[in-house]
């Protein structure tokens, strides 16, 4: 209990300070306490007690924020001075009071968002100096008080406090745009990095096979060189684009399949059907990861009867890419490496919720379906 009281002593000290202070101010006439409404005095005491208790409770923290504390105290002093001047001078719409209130208002804005004031201080001066000058002219040089009050009806004081909120909204919008641009740049950078991580394993293997073909003076060597050249060009140049025609992706996959057929001495059944508008645009180098996995974890694990079935079609405003392959269940399963994880990250960054990647394994066959919205 003593530990609790010591920890939260500020919340007990606050009301103890406030209550006698209220009665002292009431006695000297600076405030008037309601004699027949004790509950109001209790509420006021609790509210102001809490206000005083907070800096006491967070004293150690506030010691590390001396500049902020000094600014807050300065604003409180400025506000109190403004109230004293306004109450003692008995001058309606006192220009001194009004000027001090404007200074207080700007001080609050600077305390809360200093970056905003530092950025827009020229515009703030541009708005407020003419407004203040016009007010001083109306109040001091436009005639008597009645004439001023008539003019005041057509020129409400609320106009003096509008520029900062309006500029603040503009500033918030700019901060929001900056954050959005930052996110976009981050996504582009991450996408670029993911593209550079496309598995080079296939190219190395193909080059090794090409070397073997050239040693044997095989007639297939020129065909392999041409197809490999096309694939490397596509990977380097087209892969940097945001979107490519679906026909280009299809040609890329066909080259990949043909090169693999040249590599293998065994018979592999590969069916690639595509009943779709090939002028549709899509992000490049998405399907190759799934095809690589089908060869690596399917065809290469089987001595015979290996197959890959690929279907590319459009249905219900979605582009479907389905790939199915068989595999040897006795072969030790290898991890998919960075390829599939890269694909998932790229799909998430590019298409968000406008895509779906579904995998299923049944009867020694693995099937993957990638759906991408045509409106994405």
mmCIF file of C-alpha atoms in Angstrom:
data_model
loop_
_atom_site.group_PDB
_atom_site.id
_atom_site.type_symbol
_atom_site.label_atom_id
_atom_site.label_comp_id
_atom_site.label_asym_id
_atom_site.label_seq_id
_atom_site.Cartn_x
_atom_site.Cartn_y
_atom_site.Cartn_z
ATOM 1 C CA UNK A 1 0.000 0.000 0.000
ATOM 2 C CA UNK A 2 2.822 2.398 0.905
ATOM 3 C CA UNK A 3 4.557 1.538 -2.381
ATOM 4 C CA UNK A 4 1.343 2.295 -4.291
ATOM 5 C CA UNK A 5 0.865 5.648 -2.520
ATOM 6 C CA UNK A 6 4.482 6.592 -3.160
ATOM 7 C CA UNK A 7 4.197 5.729 -6.846
ATOM 8 C CA UNK A 8 0.979 7.704 -7.416
ATOM 9 C CA UNK A 9 1.493 10.443 -4.849
ATOM 10 C CA UNK A 10 1.164 13.112 -7.526
ATOM 11 C CA UNK A 11 -2.533 12.298 -7.956
ATOM 12 C CA UNK A 12 -3.103 12.902 -4.239
ATOM 13 C CA UNK A 13 -0.940 16.024 -4.048
ATOM 14 C CA UNK A 14 -2.789 17.681 -6.970
ATOM 15 C CA UNK A 15 -6.233 18.035 -5.314
ATOM 16 C CA UNK A 16 -4.588 18.957 -1.981
ATOM 17 C CA UNK A 17 -2.899 21.921 -3.701
ATOM 18 C CA UNK A 18 -5.906 22.938 -5.801
ATOM 19 C CA UNK A 19 -8.638 23.110 -3.149
ATOM 20 C CA UNK A 20 -7.036 25.729 -0.839
ATOM 21 C CA UNK A 21 -5.840 27.621 -3.932
ATOM 22 C CA UNK A 22 -9.435 27.845 -5.172
ATOM 23 C CA UNK A 23 -10.623 29.340 -1.866
ATOM 24 C CA UNK A 24 -7.700 31.789 -1.833
ATOM 25 C CA UNK A 25 -8.515 33.009 -5.364
ATOM 26 C CA UNK A 26 -12.187 33.224 -4.426
ATOM 27 C CA UNK A 27 -11.355 35.356 -1.388
ATOM 28 C CA UNK A 28 -9.285 37.863 -3.388
ATOM 29 C CA UNK A 29 -11.981 38.031 -6.089
ATOM 30 C CA UNK A 30 -10.179 36.460 -9.052
ATOM 31 C CA UNK A 31 -12.691 33.610 -9.249
ATOM 32 C CA UNK A 32 -16.171 33.027 -7.819
ATOM 33 C CA UNK A 33 -16.949 29.649 -6.283
ATOM 34 C CA UNK A 34 -20.644 28.621 -6.255
ATOM 35 C CA UNK A 35 -21.752 28.582 -2.600
ATOM 36 C CA UNK A 36 -24.703 26.209 -3.020
ATOM 37 C CA UNK A 37 -23.142 23.766 -5.517
ATOM 38 C CA UNK A 38 -20.527 21.749 -3.678
ATOM 39 C CA UNK A 39 -20.428 19.071 -6.373
ATOM 40 C CA UNK A 40 -19.194 21.666 -8.897
ATOM 41 C CA UNK A 41 -16.314 22.590 -6.592
ATOM 42 C CA UNK A 42 -15.468 18.884 -6.234
ATOM 43 C CA UNK A 43 -15.480 18.389 -10.021
ATOM 44 C CA UNK A 44 -13.330 21.499 -10.593
ATOM 45 C CA UNK A 45 -10.935 20.330 -7.883
ATOM 46 C CA UNK A 46 -10.575 16.871 -9.433
ATOM 47 C CA UNK A 47 -10.060 18.225 -12.956
ATOM 48 C CA UNK A 48 -7.468 20.835 -11.990
ATOM 49 C CA UNK A 49 -5.956 18.448 -9.472
ATOM 50 C CA UNK A 50 -5.400 15.973 -12.290
ATOM 51 C CA UNK A 51 -3.818 18.686 -14.441
ATOM 52 C CA UNK A 52 -1.366 19.517 -11.646
ATOM 53 C CA UNK A 53 -0.840 15.846 -10.755
ATOM 54 C CA UNK A 54 0.301 14.810 -14.225
ATOM 55 C CA UNK A 55 3.527 16.889 -14.297
ATOM 56 C CA UNK A 56 4.273 15.796 -10.716
ATOM 57 C CA UNK A 57 3.762 12.127 -11.619
ATOM 58 C CA UNK A 58 5.887 12.388 -14.768
ATOM 59 C CA UNK A 59 8.531 14.619 -13.215
ATOM 60 C CA UNK A 60 11.448 12.324 -14.046
ATOM 61 C CA UNK A 61 10.304 12.038 -17.652
ATOM 62 C CA UNK A 62 9.744 15.779 -17.989
ATOM 63 C CA UNK A 63 13.293 16.387 -16.771
ATOM 64 C CA UNK A 64 14.479 14.852 -20.040
ATOM 65 C CA UNK A 65 12.161 17.169 -22.027
ATOM 66 C CA UNK A 66 13.191 20.519 -20.594
ATOM 67 C CA UNK A 67 12.686 22.485 -23.808
ATOM 68 C CA UNK A 68 9.143 21.194 -24.234
ATOM 69 C CA UNK A 69 8.313 21.911 -20.579
ATOM 70 C CA UNK A 70 9.653 25.458 -20.891
ATOM 71 C CA UNK A 71 7.538 26.014 -24.011
ATOM 72 C CA UNK A 72 4.399 24.721 -22.278
ATOM 73 C CA UNK A 73 5.002 26.894 -19.217
ATOM 74 C CA UNK A 74 5.636 29.899 -21.476
ATOM 75 C CA UNK A 75 2.335 29.314 -23.288
ATOM 76 C CA UNK A 76 0.469 28.997 -19.970
ATOM 77 C CA UNK A 77 2.032 32.246 -18.742
ATOM 78 C CA UNK A 78 1.130 33.941 -22.035
ATOM 79 C CA UNK A 79 -2.482 32.760 -21.712
ATOM 80 C CA UNK A 80 -2.745 33.927 -18.104
ATOM 81 C CA UNK A 81 -1.258 37.323 -18.976
ATOM 82 C CA UNK A 82 -3.744 37.626 -21.831
ATOM 83 C CA UNK A 83 -6.672 36.917 -19.499
ATOM 84 C CA UNK A 84 -5.393 39.415 -16.903
ATOM 85 C CA UNK A 85 -4.943 42.153 -19.526
ATOM 86 C CA UNK A 86 -8.376 41.474 -20.997
ATOM 87 C CA UNK A 87 -10.101 41.570 -17.580
ATOM 88 C CA UNK A 88 -8.304 44.683 -16.279
ATOM 89 C CA UNK A 89 -8.462 46.939 -19.357
ATOM 90 C CA UNK A 90 -12.228 46.540 -19.877
ATOM 91 C CA UNK A 91 -11.879 47.274 -23.594
ATOM 92 C CA UNK A 92 -14.160 45.291 -25.977
ATOM 93 C CA UNK A 93 -12.169 43.267 -28.531
ATOM 94 C CA UNK A 94 -8.963 44.552 -27.062
ATOM 95 C CA UNK A 95 -6.285 44.640 -29.819
ATOM 96 C CA UNK A 96 -3.596 43.683 -27.287
ATOM 97 C CA UNK A 97 -5.631 40.680 -26.103
ATOM 98 C CA UNK A 98 -6.377 39.688 -29.665
ATOM 99 C CA UNK A 99 -2.697 39.848 -30.691
ATOM 100 C CA UNK A 100 -1.648 37.792 -27.661
ATOM 101 C CA UNK A 101 -4.336 35.184 -28.400
ATOM 102 C CA UNK A 102 -3.033 34.865 -31.955
ATOM 103 C CA UNK A 103 0.492 34.393 -30.565
ATOM 104 C CA UNK A 104 -0.869 31.750 -28.155
ATOM 105 C CA UNK A 105 -2.664 29.962 -31.006
ATOM 106 C CA UNK A 106 0.492 29.895 -33.138
ATOM 107 C CA UNK A 107 2.515 28.746 -30.123
ATOM 108 C CA UNK A 108 0.170 25.792 -29.572
ATOM 109 C CA UNK A 109 0.517 24.837 -33.249
ATOM 110 C CA UNK A 110 4.327 25.035 -33.037
ATOM 111 C CA UNK A 111 4.368 22.965 -29.842
ATOM 112 C CA UNK A 112 2.259 20.187 -31.384
ATOM 113 C CA UNK A 113 3.698 20.115 -34.922
ATOM 114 C CA UNK A 114 6.904 22.172 -35.185
ATOM 115 C CA UNK A 115 7.648 20.699 -38.608
ATOM 116 C CA UNK A 116 4.385 22.112 -39.932
ATOM 117 C CA UNK A 117 5.135 25.641 -38.670
ATOM 118 C CA UNK A 118 8.718 25.526 -39.965
ATOM 119 C CA UNK A 119 7.498 24.533 -43.415
ATOM 120 C CA UNK A 120 4.599 26.958 -43.719
ATOM 121 C CA UNK A 121 5.787 29.925 -41.641
ATOM 122 C CA UNK A 122 5.972 32.168 -44.716
ATOM 123 C CA UNK A 123 2.373 31.380 -45.672
ATOM 124 C CA UNK A 124 1.271 31.854 -42.056
ATOM 125 C CA UNK A 125 2.907 35.285 -41.977
ATOM 126 C CA UNK A 126 1.355 36.049 -45.365
ATOM 127 C CA UNK A 127 -2.135 35.281 -44.007
ATOM 128 C CA UNK A 128 -1.931 36.613 -40.473
ATOM 129 C CA UNK A 129 -0.070 39.918 -40.857
ATOM 130 C CA UNK A 130 -2.684 41.391 -43.271
ATOM 131 C CA UNK A 131 -5.534 39.996 -41.138
ATOM 132 C CA UNK A 132 -4.077 41.489 -37.976
ATOM 133 C CA UNK A 133 -3.421 44.830 -39.682
ATOM 134 C CA UNK A 134 -6.984 44.913 -41.006
ATOM 135 C CA UNK A 135 -8.382 44.108 -37.558
ATOM 136 C CA UNK A 136 -6.320 46.881 -35.927
ATOM 137 C CA UNK A 137 -7.534 49.318 -38.551
ATOM 138 C CA UNK A 138 -11.185 48.350 -37.980
ATOM 139 C CA UNK A 139 -10.910 48.446 -34.210
ATOM 140 C CA UNK A 140 -8.864 51.613 -33.778
ATOM 141 C CA UNK A 141 -9.461 53.772 -36.838
ATOM 142 C CA UNK A 142 -12.845 52.877 -38.354
ATOM 143 C CA UNK A 143 -14.892 55.099 -36.027
ATOM 144 C CA UNK A 144 -16.768 54.493 -32.792
ATOM 145 C CA UNK A 145 -17.574 51.104 -31.197
ATOM 146 C CA UNK A 146 -21.028 50.814 -32.810
ATOM 147 C CA UNK A 147 -19.576 51.234 -36.303
ATOM 148 C CA UNK A 148 -16.966 48.629 -35.522
ATOM 149 C CA UNK A 149 -19.585 46.156 -34.275
ATOM 150 C CA UNK A 150 -21.562 46.569 -37.514
ATOM 151 C CA UNK A 151 -18.461 45.829 -39.583
ATOM 152 C CA UNK A 152 -17.634 42.891 -37.299
ATOM 153 C CA UNK A 153 -20.898 41.153 -38.236
ATOM 154 C CA UNK A 154 -19.696 40.932 -41.848
ATOM 155 C CA UNK A 155 -16.150 39.999 -40.847
ATOM 156 C CA UNK A 156 -16.333 37.307 -38.126
ATOM 157 C CA UNK A 157 -13.242 36.690 -35.999
ATOM 158 C CA UNK A 158 -13.321 33.021 -36.905
ATOM 159 C CA UNK A 159 -11.469 34.001 -40.083
ATOM 160 C CA UNK A 160 -8.391 34.725 -37.979
ATOM 161 C CA UNK A 161 -8.186 31.145 -36.805
ATOM 162 C CA UNK A 162 -8.945 29.386 -40.099
ATOM 163 C CA UNK A 163 -5.589 29.605 -41.938
ATOM 164 C CA UNK A 164 -3.696 27.281 -39.581
ATOM 165 C CA UNK A 165 -6.309 24.451 -39.654
ATOM 166 C CA UNK A 166 -6.525 24.722 -43.455
ATOM 167 C CA UNK A 167 -2.746 24.685 -43.876
ATOM 168 C CA UNK A 168 -2.526 21.875 -41.326
ATOM 169 C CA UNK A 169 -4.885 19.738 -43.417
ATOM 170 C CA UNK A 170 -2.724 20.445 -46.466
ATOM 171 C CA UNK A 171 0.341 19.415 -44.456
ATOM 172 C CA UNK A 172 -1.331 16.180 -43.298
ATOM 173 C CA UNK A 173 -2.232 15.393 -46.930
ATOM 174 C CA UNK A 174 1.386 15.981 -47.963
ATOM 175 C CA UNK A 175 2.614 13.674 -45.173
ATOM 176 C CA UNK A 176 0.142 11.016 -46.312
ATOM 177 C CA UNK A 177 1.370 11.345 -49.926
ATOM 178 C CA UNK A 178 4.974 11.106 -48.724
ATOM 179 C CA UNK A 179 4.211 7.904 -46.797
ATOM 180 C CA UNK A 180 2.399 6.424 -49.807
ATOM 181 C CA UNK A 181 5.299 7.295 -52.122
ATOM 182 C CA UNK A 182 7.720 5.806 -49.608
ATOM 183 C CA UNK A 183 5.707 2.581 -49.541
ATOM 184 C CA UNK A 184 5.616 2.514 -53.350
ATOM 185 C CA UNK A 185 9.379 3.040 -53.586
ATOM 186 C CA UNK A 186 9.934 0.336 -50.978
ATOM 187 C CA UNK A 187 7.754 -2.066 -52.963
ATOM 188 C CA UNK A 188 9.595 -1.273 -56.209
ATOM 189 C CA UNK A 189 12.958 -1.810 -54.529
ATOM 190 C CA UNK A 190 11.819 -5.085 -53.017
ATOM 191 C CA UNK A 191 10.388 -6.244 -56.349
ATOM 192 C CA UNK A 192 13.634 -5.395 -58.103
ATOM 193 C CA UNK A 193 15.571 -7.377 -55.504
ATOM 194 C CA UNK A 194 13.258 -10.368 -55.840
ATOM 195 C CA UNK A 195 13.648 -10.369 -59.615
ATOM 196 C CA UNK A 196 17.438 -10.537 -59.290
ATOM 197 C CA UNK A 197 17.040 -13.620 -57.112
ATOM 198 C CA UNK A 198 15.500 -15.764 -59.866
ATOM 199 C CA UNK A 199 17.208 -19.126 -59.630
ATOM 200 C CA UNK A 200 20.191 -19.248 -62.099
ATOM 201 C CA UNK A 201 20.420 -23.042 -61.643
ATOM 202 C CA UNK A 202 18.692 -23.667 -64.983
ATOM 203 C CA UNK A 203 21.093 -21.457 -66.953
ATOM 204 C CA UNK A 204 24.128 -23.159 -65.451
ATOM 205 C CA UNK A 205 22.775 -26.599 -66.293
ATOM 206 C CA UNK A 206 21.886 -25.535 -69.821
ATOM 207 C CA UNK A 207 25.384 -24.114 -70.395
ATOM 208 C CA UNK A 208 26.894 -27.410 -69.220
ATOM 209 C CA UNK A 209 24.657 -29.306 -71.628
ATOM 210 C CA UNK A 210 25.538 -26.856 -74.387
ATOM 211 C CA UNK A 211 29.226 -27.529 -73.759
ATOM 212 C CA UNK A 212 28.600 -31.270 -74.078
ATOM 213 C CA UNK A 213 26.712 -30.740 -77.347
ATOM 214 C CA UNK A 214 29.457 -28.597 -78.859
ATOM 215 C CA UNK A 215 32.117 -31.179 -77.901
ATOM 216 C CA UNK A 216 30.080 -33.810 -79.770
ATOM 217 C CA UNK A 217 29.500 -31.414 -82.699
ATOM 218 C CA UNK A 218 25.784 -31.990 -82.242
ATOM 219 C CA UNK A 219 23.342 -30.388 -84.688
ATOM 220 C CA UNK A 220 21.280 -29.328 -81.672
ATOM 221 C CA UNK A 221 23.938 -26.923 -80.371
ATOM 222 C CA UNK A 222 22.870 -23.906 -82.529
ATOM 223 C CA UNK A 223 19.218 -24.455 -81.510
ATOM 224 C CA UNK A 224 20.192 -24.522 -77.824
ATOM 225 C CA UNK A 225 22.285 -21.354 -78.212
ATOM 226 C CA UNK A 226 19.403 -19.524 -79.915
ATOM 227 C CA UNK A 227 16.808 -20.558 -77.351
ATOM 228 C CA UNK A 228 19.115 -19.800 -74.434
ATOM 229 C CA UNK A 229 19.914 -16.403 -75.926
ATOM 230 C CA UNK A 230 16.195 -15.600 -76.253
ATOM 231 C CA UNK A 231 15.558 -16.638 -72.663
ATOM 232 C CA UNK A 232 18.427 -14.603 -71.272
ATOM 233 C CA UNK A 233 17.337 -11.554 -73.284
ATOM 234 C CA UNK A 234 13.797 -11.932 -71.998
ATOM 235 C CA UNK A 235 14.943 -12.373 -68.390
ATOM 236 C CA UNK A 236 17.256 -9.351 -68.489
ATOM 237 C CA UNK A 237 15.208 -6.871 -70.540
ATOM 238 C CA UNK A 238 11.557 -7.885 -70.422
ATOM 239 C CA UNK A 239 11.871 -8.995 -66.799
ATOM 240 C CA UNK A 240 12.552 -5.378 -65.785
ATOM 241 C CA UNK A 241 9.184 -4.202 -67.121
ATOM 242 C CA UNK A 242 6.109 -3.923 -64.922
ATOM 243 C CA UNK A 243 3.979 -5.952 -67.355
ATOM 244 C CA UNK A 244 4.461 -7.956 -70.550
ATOM 245 C CA UNK A 245 2.104 -9.569 -73.025
ATOM 246 C CA UNK A 246 0.926 -13.015 -72.068
ATOM 247 C CA UNK A 247 2.177 -14.259 -75.455
ATOM 248 C CA UNK A 248 5.743 -13.307 -74.447
ATOM 249 C CA UNK A 249 5.420 -15.316 -71.236
ATOM 250 C CA UNK A 250 4.090 -18.283 -73.207
ATOM 251 C CA UNK A 251 7.042 -18.138 -75.631
ATOM 252 C CA UNK A 252 9.426 -17.937 -72.688
ATOM 253 C CA UNK A 253 7.899 -21.032 -71.079
ATOM 254 C CA UNK A 254 7.982 -22.935 -74.401
ATOM 255 C CA UNK A 255 11.697 -22.196 -74.817
ATOM 256 C CA UNK A 256 12.304 -23.410 -71.277
ATOM 257 C CA UNK A 257 10.418 -26.637 -71.981
ATOM 258 C CA UNK A 258 12.242 -27.249 -75.274
ATOM 259 C CA UNK A 259 15.638 -26.768 -73.651
ATOM 260 C CA UNK A 260 14.744 -29.252 -70.950
ATOM 261 C CA UNK A 261 13.616 -31.780 -73.562
ATOM 262 C CA UNK A 262 17.042 -31.524 -75.189
ATOM 263 C CA UNK A 263 18.706 -32.159 -71.820
ATOM 264 C CA UNK A 264 16.843 -35.352 -70.977
ATOM 265 C CA UNK A 265 17.571 -38.747 -72.543
ATOM 266 C CA UNK A 266 14.391 -40.129 -70.987
ATOM 267 C CA UNK A 267 10.907 -39.595 -72.366
ATOM 268 C CA UNK A 268 8.937 -36.860 -70.631
ATOM 269 C CA UNK A 269 5.338 -36.124 -71.529
ATOM 270 C CA UNK A 270 4.746 -32.365 -71.438
ATOM 271 C CA UNK A 271 1.419 -30.835 -72.484
ATOM 272 C CA UNK A 272 1.044 -27.063 -72.564
ATOM 273 C CA UNK A 273 -2.408 -25.822 -73.561
ATOM 274 C CA UNK A 274 -3.325 -22.125 -73.617
ATOM 275 C CA UNK A 275 -6.806 -21.043 -74.652
ATOM 276 C CA UNK A 276 -6.678 -17.348 -73.762
ATOM 277 C CA UNK A 277 -6.327 -13.869 -75.222
ATOM 278 C CA UNK A 278 -2.543 -13.617 -75.454
ATOM 279 C CA UNK A 279 -2.603 -9.805 -75.694
ATOM 280 C CA UNK A 280 -3.487 -9.568 -71.994
ATOM 281 C CA UNK A 281 -0.701 -7.997 -69.942
ATOM 282 C CA UNK A 282 0.716 -9.591 -66.825
ATOM 283 C CA UNK A 283 3.758 -9.202 -64.564
ATOM 284 C CA UNK A 284 6.754 -11.041 -66.071
ATOM 285 C CA UNK A 285 8.537 -14.141 -64.793
ATOM 286 C CA UNK A 286 5.774 -15.418 -62.506
ATOM 287 C CA UNK A 287 4.965 -18.769 -64.102
ATOM 288 C CA UNK A 288 8.570 -19.848 -64.648
ATOM 289 C CA UNK A 289 9.020 -20.513 -60.916
ATOM 290 C CA UNK A 290 6.155 -23.028 -60.924
ATOM 291 C CA UNK A 291 7.483 -24.684 -64.079
ATOM 292 C CA UNK A 292 10.986 -24.918 -62.591
ATOM 293 C CA UNK A 293 9.559 -26.627 -59.511
ATOM 294 C CA UNK A 294 7.629 -29.110 -61.687
ATOM 295 C CA UNK A 295 10.858 -30.169 -63.403
ATOM 296 C CA UNK A 296 13.044 -30.108 -60.309
ATOM 297 C CA UNK A 297 10.710 -31.934 -57.887
ATOM 298 C CA UNK A 298 8.862 -34.028 -60.483
ATOM 299 C CA UNK A 299 10.604 -34.937 -63.730
ATOM 300 C CA UNK A 300 14.104 -35.117 -62.240
ATOM 301 C CA UNK A 301 12.955 -37.531 -59.492
ATOM 302 C CA UNK A 302 11.447 -40.055 -61.945
ATOM 303 C CA UNK A 303 13.277 -42.501 -64.181
ATOM 304 C CA UNK A 304 10.258 -43.005 -66.452
ATOM 305 C CA UNK A 305 6.622 -42.024 -67.055
ATOM 306 C CA UNK A 306 7.219 -38.419 -65.936
ATOM 307 C CA UNK A 307 4.657 -35.869 -67.073
ATOM 308 C CA UNK A 308 3.811 -32.204 -66.760
ATOM 309 C CA UNK A 309 0.379 -30.845 -67.661
ATOM 310 C CA UNK A 310 0.067 -27.055 -68.019
ATOM 311 C CA UNK A 311 -3.215 -25.230 -68.661
ATOM 312 C CA UNK A 312 -3.440 -21.485 -69.158
ATOM 313 C CA UNK A 313 -6.946 -20.093 -69.576
ATOM 314 C CA UNK A 314 -9.327 -17.295 -68.617
ATOM 315 C CA UNK A 315 -12.445 -17.830 -66.524
ATOM 316 C CA UNK A 316 -14.722 -15.498 -64.519
ATOM 317 C CA UNK A 317 -12.382 -12.506 -65.037
ATOM 318 C CA UNK A 318 -9.387 -14.458 -63.768
ATOM 319 C CA UNK A 319 -6.293 -15.731 -65.548
ATOM 320 C CA UNK A 320 -5.724 -19.331 -64.474
ATOM 321 C CA UNK A 321 -2.321 -21.023 -64.653
ATOM 322 C CA UNK A 322 -2.599 -24.666 -63.590
ATOM 323 C CA UNK A 323 0.406 -26.942 -63.565
ATOM 324 C CA UNK A 324 0.366 -30.595 -62.525
ATOM 325 C CA UNK A 325 3.254 -33.060 -62.331
ATOM 326 C CA UNK A 326 3.884 -36.519 -60.889
ATOM 327 C CA UNK A 327 6.803 -37.315 -58.599
ATOM 328 C CA UNK A 328 8.528 -40.213 -56.891
ATOM 329 C CA UNK A 329 7.221 -40.418 -53.307
ATOM 330 C CA UNK A 330 10.316 -42.403 -52.277
ATOM 331 C CA UNK A 331 12.620 -39.565 -53.216
ATOM 332 C CA UNK A 332 13.642 -37.347 -50.331
ATOM 333 C CA UNK A 333 11.713 -34.112 -50.630
ATOM 334 C CA UNK A 334 13.867 -31.027 -51.037
ATOM 335 C CA UNK A 335 12.925 -27.552 -50.001
ATOM 336 C CA UNK A 336 11.737 -25.235 -52.743
ATOM 337 C CA UNK A 337 14.434 -22.701 -51.870
ATOM 338 C CA UNK A 338 13.932 -19.031 -52.509
ATOM 339 C CA UNK A 339 11.988 -19.499 -55.749
ATOM 340 C CA UNK A 340 8.516 -20.162 -54.399
ATOM 341 C CA UNK A 341 8.927 -17.709 -51.516
ATOM 342 C CA UNK A 342 9.984 -15.020 -53.991
ATOM 343 C CA UNK A 343 6.933 -15.782 -56.099
ATOM 344 C CA UNK A 344 4.604 -15.414 -53.110
ATOM 345 C CA UNK A 345 6.211 -12.100 -52.129
ATOM 346 C CA UNK A 346 6.071 -10.744 -55.671
ATOM 347 C CA UNK A 347 2.420 -11.748 -56.052
ATOM 348 C CA UNK A 348 1.597 -10.076 -52.744
ATOM 349 C CA UNK A 349 3.380 -6.852 -53.702
ATOM 350 C CA UNK A 350 1.997 -6.660 -57.241
ATOM 351 C CA UNK A 351 -1.507 -8.095 -56.973
ATOM 352 C CA UNK A 352 -2.369 -8.009 -53.266
ATOM 353 C CA UNK A 353 -5.781 -9.627 -52.778
ATOM 354 C CA UNK A 354 -6.339 -9.846 -56.532
ATOM 355 C CA UNK A 355 -4.622 -13.215 -56.727
ATOM 356 C CA UNK A 356 -4.746 -16.697 -55.218
ATOM 357 C CA UNK A 357 -2.097 -19.436 -55.134
ATOM 358 C CA UNK A 358 -3.432 -22.919 -54.412
ATOM 359 C CA UNK A 359 -1.343 -26.088 -54.051
ATOM 360 C CA UNK A 360 -2.517 -29.648 -53.541
ATOM 361 C CA UNK A 361 -0.875 -33.080 -53.535
ATOM 362 C CA UNK A 362 -2.806 -36.284 -54.309
ATOM 363 C CA UNK A 363 -1.909 -39.761 -55.620
ATOM 364 C CA UNK A 364 1.777 -38.870 -56.126
ATOM 365 C CA UNK A 365 0.798 -35.828 -58.159
ATOM 366 C CA UNK A 366 1.357 -32.225 -57.268
ATOM 367 C CA UNK A 367 -0.951 -29.544 -58.656
ATOM 368 C CA UNK A 368 -0.581 -25.780 -58.348
ATOM 369 C CA UNK A 369 -3.152 -23.202 -59.464
ATOM 370 C CA UNK A 370 -2.363 -19.519 -59.753
ATOM 371 C CA UNK A 371 -5.345 -17.171 -60.226
ATOM 372 C CA UNK A 372 -4.783 -13.532 -61.122
ATOM 373 C CA UNK A 373 -7.586 -11.060 -61.703
ATOM 374 C CA UNK A 374 -7.706 -9.627 -65.215
ATOM 375 C CA UNK A 375 -8.642 -6.243 -63.667
ATOM 376 C CA UNK A 376 -5.646 -6.126 -61.316
#
